[in-house]
Amino acid sequence: MASLPHLHLLLLPLLVLLASFVTPGCAVDCFLCSHSPRHNTSREDACTDFVFSSDRAGLLACELGCEAVATFDSNGELENFHRNCATGSTIMTNTCETYNMRIISRRVCSCDTSYCNTAVGTTTSRSRGAPLLTLCLALGLGYILAT
């Protein structure tokens, strides 16, 4: 059993874990691609949901999370589509939201885990704190077993 003087060694991993949920985490990896069917008809689409290819998309480390955005004209035809880093104006919902404006509509899917802006789905159950939690638990267990 841990003695009282060594209790501070068990509290350190706990404090690190708590800090990971309070302070911004590390950057997440997001897919990067775009497609505008009207502006470049000779370019093959490897970005939109039905034909997305992660092999042909770039990757970018993003501080705020990822997004996938489709913009449609008033007839419902796709104007442009992109996967990229979330911006400061992105509302982080970890789901998709549709915003209807007078002449366009936008479907914005936002998420905050690595590779979450794929076409398979924009949400994931993996948490940024999970690897840190595993590390803290391993360190604490290792300490208990060593004493």
PDB file of C-alpha atoms in Angstrom:
ATOM      1  CA  MET A   1       0.000   0.000   0.000  1.00  0.00           C
ATOM      2  CA  ALA A   2       1.248   3.488  -0.784  1.00  0.00           C
ATOM      3  CA  SER A   3       2.470   5.423   2.196  1.00  0.00           C
ATOM      4  CA  LEU A   4       1.314   8.972   2.821  1.00  0.00           C
ATOM      5  CA  PRO A   5       4.664  10.625   1.849  1.00  0.00           C
ATOM      6  CA  HIS A   6       4.473   8.923  -1.586  1.00  0.00           C
ATOM      7  CA  LEU A   7       0.886   9.967  -2.174  1.00  0.00           C
ATOM      8  CA  HIS A   8       2.081  13.020  -4.117  1.00  0.00           C
ATOM      9  CA  LEU A   9       3.536  10.662  -6.746  1.00  0.00           C
ATOM     10  CA  LEU A  10       0.088   9.242  -7.406  1.00  0.00           C
ATOM     11  CA  LEU A  11      -1.485  12.679  -7.563  1.00  0.00           C
ATOM     12  CA  LEU A  12       0.830  13.864 -10.349  1.00  0.00           C
ATOM     13  CA  PRO A  13      -0.639  11.565 -13.053  1.00  0.00           C
ATOM     14  CA  LEU A  14      -4.123  12.539 -11.917  1.00  0.00           C
ATOM     15  CA  LEU A  15      -3.325  16.243 -12.212  1.00  0.00           C
ATOM     16  CA  VAL A  16      -1.818  15.723 -15.675  1.00  0.00           C
ATOM     17  CA  LEU A  17      -4.978  13.902 -16.735  1.00  0.00           C
ATOM     18  CA  LEU A  18      -7.231  16.660 -15.439  1.00  0.00           C
ATOM     19  CA  ALA A  19      -5.111  19.333 -17.128  1.00  0.00           C
ATOM     20  CA  SER A  20      -5.524  17.571 -20.469  1.00  0.00           C
ATOM     21  CA  PHE A  21      -9.272  18.169 -20.288  1.00  0.00           C
ATOM     22  CA  VAL A  22      -8.958  21.801 -19.203  1.00  0.00           C
ATOM     23  CA  THR A  23      -6.200  23.037 -21.502  1.00  0.00           C
ATOM     24  CA  PRO A  24      -6.273  22.699 -25.273  1.00  0.00           C
ATOM     25  CA  GLY A  25      -4.940  19.362 -26.458  1.00  0.00           C
ATOM     26  CA  CYS A  26      -2.371  18.603 -29.066  1.00  0.00           C
ATOM     27  CA  ALA A  27      -3.128  19.116 -32.712  1.00  0.00           C
ATOM     28  CA  VAL A  28      -5.248  16.541 -34.512  1.00  0.00           C
ATOM     29  CA  ASP A  29      -4.580  15.220 -38.008  1.00  0.00           C
ATOM     30  CA  CYS A  30      -7.186  16.211 -40.592  1.00  0.00           C
ATOM     31  CA  PHE A  31      -7.699  15.239 -44.207  1.00  0.00           C
ATOM     32  CA  LEU A  32      -7.138  18.038 -46.714  1.00  0.00           C
ATOM     33  CA  CYS A  33      -8.788  18.073 -50.136  1.00  0.00           C
ATOM     34  CA  SER A  34     -11.266  20.055 -52.200  1.00  0.00           C
ATOM     35  CA  HIS A  35     -13.488  19.703 -55.238  1.00  0.00           C
ATOM     36  CA  SER A  36     -15.357  22.313 -57.281  1.00  0.00           C
ATOM     37  CA  PRO A  37     -17.214  20.554 -60.114  1.00  0.00           C
ATOM     38  CA  ARG A  38     -18.052  23.749 -61.998  1.00  0.00           C
ATOM     39  CA  HIS A  39     -14.609  25.329 -61.852  1.00  0.00           C
ATOM     40  CA  ASN A  40     -12.444  22.445 -62.999  1.00  0.00           C
ATOM     41  CA  THR A  41     -14.285  19.693 -64.826  1.00  0.00           C
ATOM     42  CA  SER A  42     -11.047  18.017 -65.923  1.00  0.00           C
ATOM     43  CA  ARG A  43      -9.973  17.327 -62.337  1.00  0.00           C
ATOM     44  CA  GLU A  44     -11.082  13.987 -60.930  1.00  0.00           C
ATOM     45  CA  ASP A  45     -13.047  14.136 -57.695  1.00  0.00           C
ATOM     46  CA  ALA A  46     -11.447  12.203 -54.827  1.00  0.00           C
ATOM     47  CA  CYS A  47     -12.835  14.383 -52.055  1.00  0.00           C
ATOM     48  CA  THR A  48     -16.641  14.335 -51.880  1.00  0.00           C
ATOM     49  CA  ASP A  49     -18.407  11.807 -49.681  1.00  0.00           C
ATOM     50  CA  PHE A  50     -19.196   9.102 -52.237  1.00  0.00           C
ATOM     51  CA  VAL A  51     -15.733   8.967 -53.823  1.00  0.00           C
ATOM     52  CA  PHE A  52     -13.399  10.083 -51.015  1.00  0.00           C
ATOM     53  CA  SER A  53      -9.936   8.535 -51.160  1.00  0.00           C
ATOM     54  CA  SER A  54      -7.726   9.031 -48.125  1.00  0.00           C
ATOM     55  CA  ASP A  55      -4.755   7.967 -50.270  1.00  0.00           C
ATOM     56  CA  ARG A  56      -5.254  10.990 -52.507  1.00  0.00           C
ATOM     57  CA  ALA A  57      -6.019  13.499 -49.755  1.00  0.00           C
ATOM     58  CA  GLY A  58      -3.393  15.426 -47.873  1.00  0.00           C
ATOM     59  CA  LEU A  59      -2.975  15.429 -44.109  1.00  0.00           C
ATOM     60  CA  LEU A  60      -2.561  18.488 -41.955  1.00  0.00           C
ATOM     61  CA  ALA A  61      -2.015  18.969 -38.214  1.00  0.00           C
ATOM     62  CA  CYS A  62      -4.839  21.198 -36.966  1.00  0.00           C
ATOM     63  CA  GLU A  63      -5.158  22.939 -33.606  1.00  0.00           C
ATOM     64  CA  LEU A  64      -8.937  23.449 -33.529  1.00  0.00           C
ATOM     65  CA  GLY A  65     -10.198  20.232 -35.110  1.00  0.00           C
ATOM     66  CA  CYS A  66     -11.360  19.212 -38.569  1.00  0.00           C
ATOM     67  CA  GLU A  67     -14.231  20.052 -40.880  1.00  0.00           C
ATOM     68  CA  ALA A  68     -15.856  18.829 -44.072  1.00  0.00           C
ATOM     69  CA  VAL A  69     -17.959  21.486 -45.823  1.00  0.00           C
ATOM     70  CA  ALA A  70     -20.289  21.160 -48.804  1.00  0.00           C
ATOM     71  CA  THR A  71     -21.798  24.287 -50.374  1.00  0.00           C
ATOM     72  CA  PHE A  72     -24.877  23.925 -52.588  1.00  0.00           C
ATOM     73  CA  ASP A  73     -26.562  26.484 -54.863  1.00  0.00           C
ATOM     74  CA  SER A  74     -30.276  27.328 -54.708  1.00  0.00           C
ATOM     75  CA  ASN A  75     -31.037  24.361 -57.017  1.00  0.00           C
ATOM     76  CA  GLY A  76     -29.284  21.933 -54.672  1.00  0.00           C
ATOM     77  CA  GLU A  77     -26.302  21.437 -56.981  1.00  0.00           C
ATOM     78  CA  LEU A  78     -22.868  21.141 -55.418  1.00  0.00           C
ATOM     79  CA  GLU A  79     -20.853  24.351 -55.761  1.00  0.00           C
ATOM     80  CA  ASN A  80     -17.778  23.192 -53.851  1.00  0.00           C
ATOM     81  CA  PHE A  81     -16.629  20.760 -51.215  1.00  0.00           C
ATOM     82  CA  HIS A  82     -13.597  20.731 -48.932  1.00  0.00           C
ATOM     83  CA  ARG A  83     -12.053  18.844 -46.034  1.00  0.00           C
ATOM     84  CA  ASN A  84      -9.702  20.963 -43.954  1.00  0.00           C
ATOM     85  CA  CYS A  85      -8.803  22.285 -40.516  1.00  0.00           C
ATOM     86  CA  ALA A  86     -11.623  23.827 -38.553  1.00  0.00           C
ATOM     87  CA  THR A  87     -11.420  27.607 -38.350  1.00  0.00           C
ATOM     88  CA  GLY A  88     -12.095  29.948 -35.465  1.00  0.00           C
ATOM     89  CA  SER A  89     -15.636  30.453 -36.796  1.00  0.00           C
ATOM     90  CA  THR A  90     -16.387  26.725 -36.961  1.00  0.00           C
ATOM     91  CA  ILE A  91     -18.946  25.651 -34.386  1.00  0.00           C
ATOM     92  CA  MET A  92     -17.540  22.388 -33.020  1.00  0.00           C
ATOM     93  CA  THR A  93     -20.490  19.984 -32.853  1.00  0.00           C
ATOM     94  CA  ASN A  94     -18.872  16.604 -33.649  1.00  0.00           C
ATOM     95  CA  THR A  95     -21.732  16.104 -36.071  1.00  0.00           C
ATOM     96  CA  CYS A  96     -23.080  17.641 -39.287  1.00  0.00           C
ATOM     97  CA  GLU A  97     -25.254  20.755 -39.400  1.00  0.00           C
ATOM     98  CA  THR A  98     -26.976  22.332 -42.402  1.00  0.00           C
ATOM     99  CA  TYR A  99     -27.181  26.110 -42.668  1.00  0.00           C
ATOM    100  CA  ASN A 100     -29.682  27.481 -45.199  1.00  0.00           C
ATOM    101  CA  MET A 101     -29.107  30.975 -46.519  1.00  0.00           C
ATOM    102  CA  ARG A 102     -30.930  32.915 -49.192  1.00  0.00           C
ATOM    103  CA  ILE A 103     -29.027  31.632 -52.249  1.00  0.00           C
ATOM    104  CA  ILE A 104     -26.830  28.860 -50.872  1.00  0.00           C
ATOM    105  CA  SER A 105     -26.868  26.170 -48.231  1.00  0.00           C
ATOM    106  CA  ARG A 106     -23.881  24.745 -46.414  1.00  0.00           C
ATOM    107  CA  ARG A 107     -23.492  21.386 -44.742  1.00  0.00           C
ATOM    108  CA  VAL A 108     -20.722  21.705 -42.163  1.00  0.00           C
ATOM    109  CA  CYS A 109     -19.416  18.614 -40.410  1.00  0.00           C
ATOM    110  CA  SER A 110     -17.034  19.408 -37.572  1.00  0.00           C
ATOM    111  CA  CYS A 111     -15.051  17.125 -35.277  1.00  0.00           C
ATOM    112  CA  ASP A 112     -12.101  17.214 -32.906  1.00  0.00           C
ATOM    113  CA  THR A 113     -10.243  13.904 -33.258  1.00  0.00           C
ATOM    114  CA  SER A 114      -7.616  12.765 -35.757  1.00  0.00           C
ATOM    115  CA  TYR A 115      -8.874  11.614 -39.167  1.00  0.00           C
ATOM    116  CA  CYS A 116     -12.473  12.367 -38.188  1.00  0.00           C
ATOM    117  CA  ASN A 117     -13.273  14.336 -41.356  1.00  0.00           C
ATOM    118  CA  THR A 118     -13.291  11.216 -43.480  1.00  0.00           C
ATOM    119  CA  ALA A 119     -16.291  10.289 -45.647  1.00  0.00           C
ATOM    120  CA  VAL A 120     -17.121   7.279 -43.483  1.00  0.00           C
ATOM    121  CA  GLY A 121     -18.316   9.566 -40.711  1.00  0.00           C
ATOM    122  CA  THR A 122     -17.261  12.699 -38.989  1.00  0.00           C
ATOM    123  CA  THR A 123     -17.689  11.474 -35.458  1.00  0.00           C
ATOM    124  CA  THR A 124     -15.659   9.030 -33.481  1.00  0.00           C
ATOM    125  CA  SER A 125     -15.827   7.699 -29.964  1.00  0.00           C
ATOM    126  CA  ARG A 126     -12.090   7.985 -29.470  1.00  0.00           C
ATOM    127  CA  SER A 127     -11.231  10.754 -27.064  1.00  0.00           C
ATOM    128  CA  ARG A 128      -8.111  12.887 -27.019  1.00  0.00           C
ATOM    129  CA  GLY A 129      -7.784  12.119 -23.301  1.00  0.00           C
ATOM    130  CA  ALA A 130      -7.829   8.320 -23.722  1.00  0.00           C
ATOM    131  CA  PRO A 131      -4.096   7.822 -24.478  1.00  0.00           C
ATOM    132  CA  LEU A 132      -3.179  10.121 -21.613  1.00  0.00           C
ATOM    133  CA  LEU A 133      -5.536   8.283 -19.275  1.00  0.00           C
ATOM    134  CA  THR A 134      -3.904   4.981 -20.235  1.00  0.00           C
ATOM    135  CA  LEU A 135      -0.445   6.420 -19.580  1.00  0.00           C
ATOM    136  CA  CYS A 136      -1.479   7.800 -16.186  1.00  0.00           C
ATOM    137  CA  LEU A 137      -3.056   4.532 -15.144  1.00  0.00           C
ATOM    138  CA  ALA A 138       0.029   2.596 -16.219  1.00  0.00           C
ATOM    139  CA  LEU A 139       2.329   4.937 -14.307  1.00  0.00           C
ATOM    140  CA  GLY A 140       0.176   4.744 -11.194  1.00  0.00           C
ATOM    141  CA  LEU A 141      -0.077   0.946 -11.361  1.00  0.00           C
ATOM    142  CA  GLY A 142       3.661   0.672 -11.976  1.00  0.00           C
ATOM    143  CA  TYR A 143       4.329   2.802  -8.927  1.00  0.00           C
ATOM    144  CA  ILE A 144       1.980   0.779  -6.721  1.00  0.00           C
ATOM    145  CA  LEU A 145       3.543  -2.487  -7.834  1.00  0.00           C
ATOM    146  CA  ALA A 146       7.067  -1.122  -7.255  1.00  0.00           C
ATOM    147  CA  THR A 147       6.350  -0.081  -3.658  1.00  0.00           C
TER     148      THR A 147
END
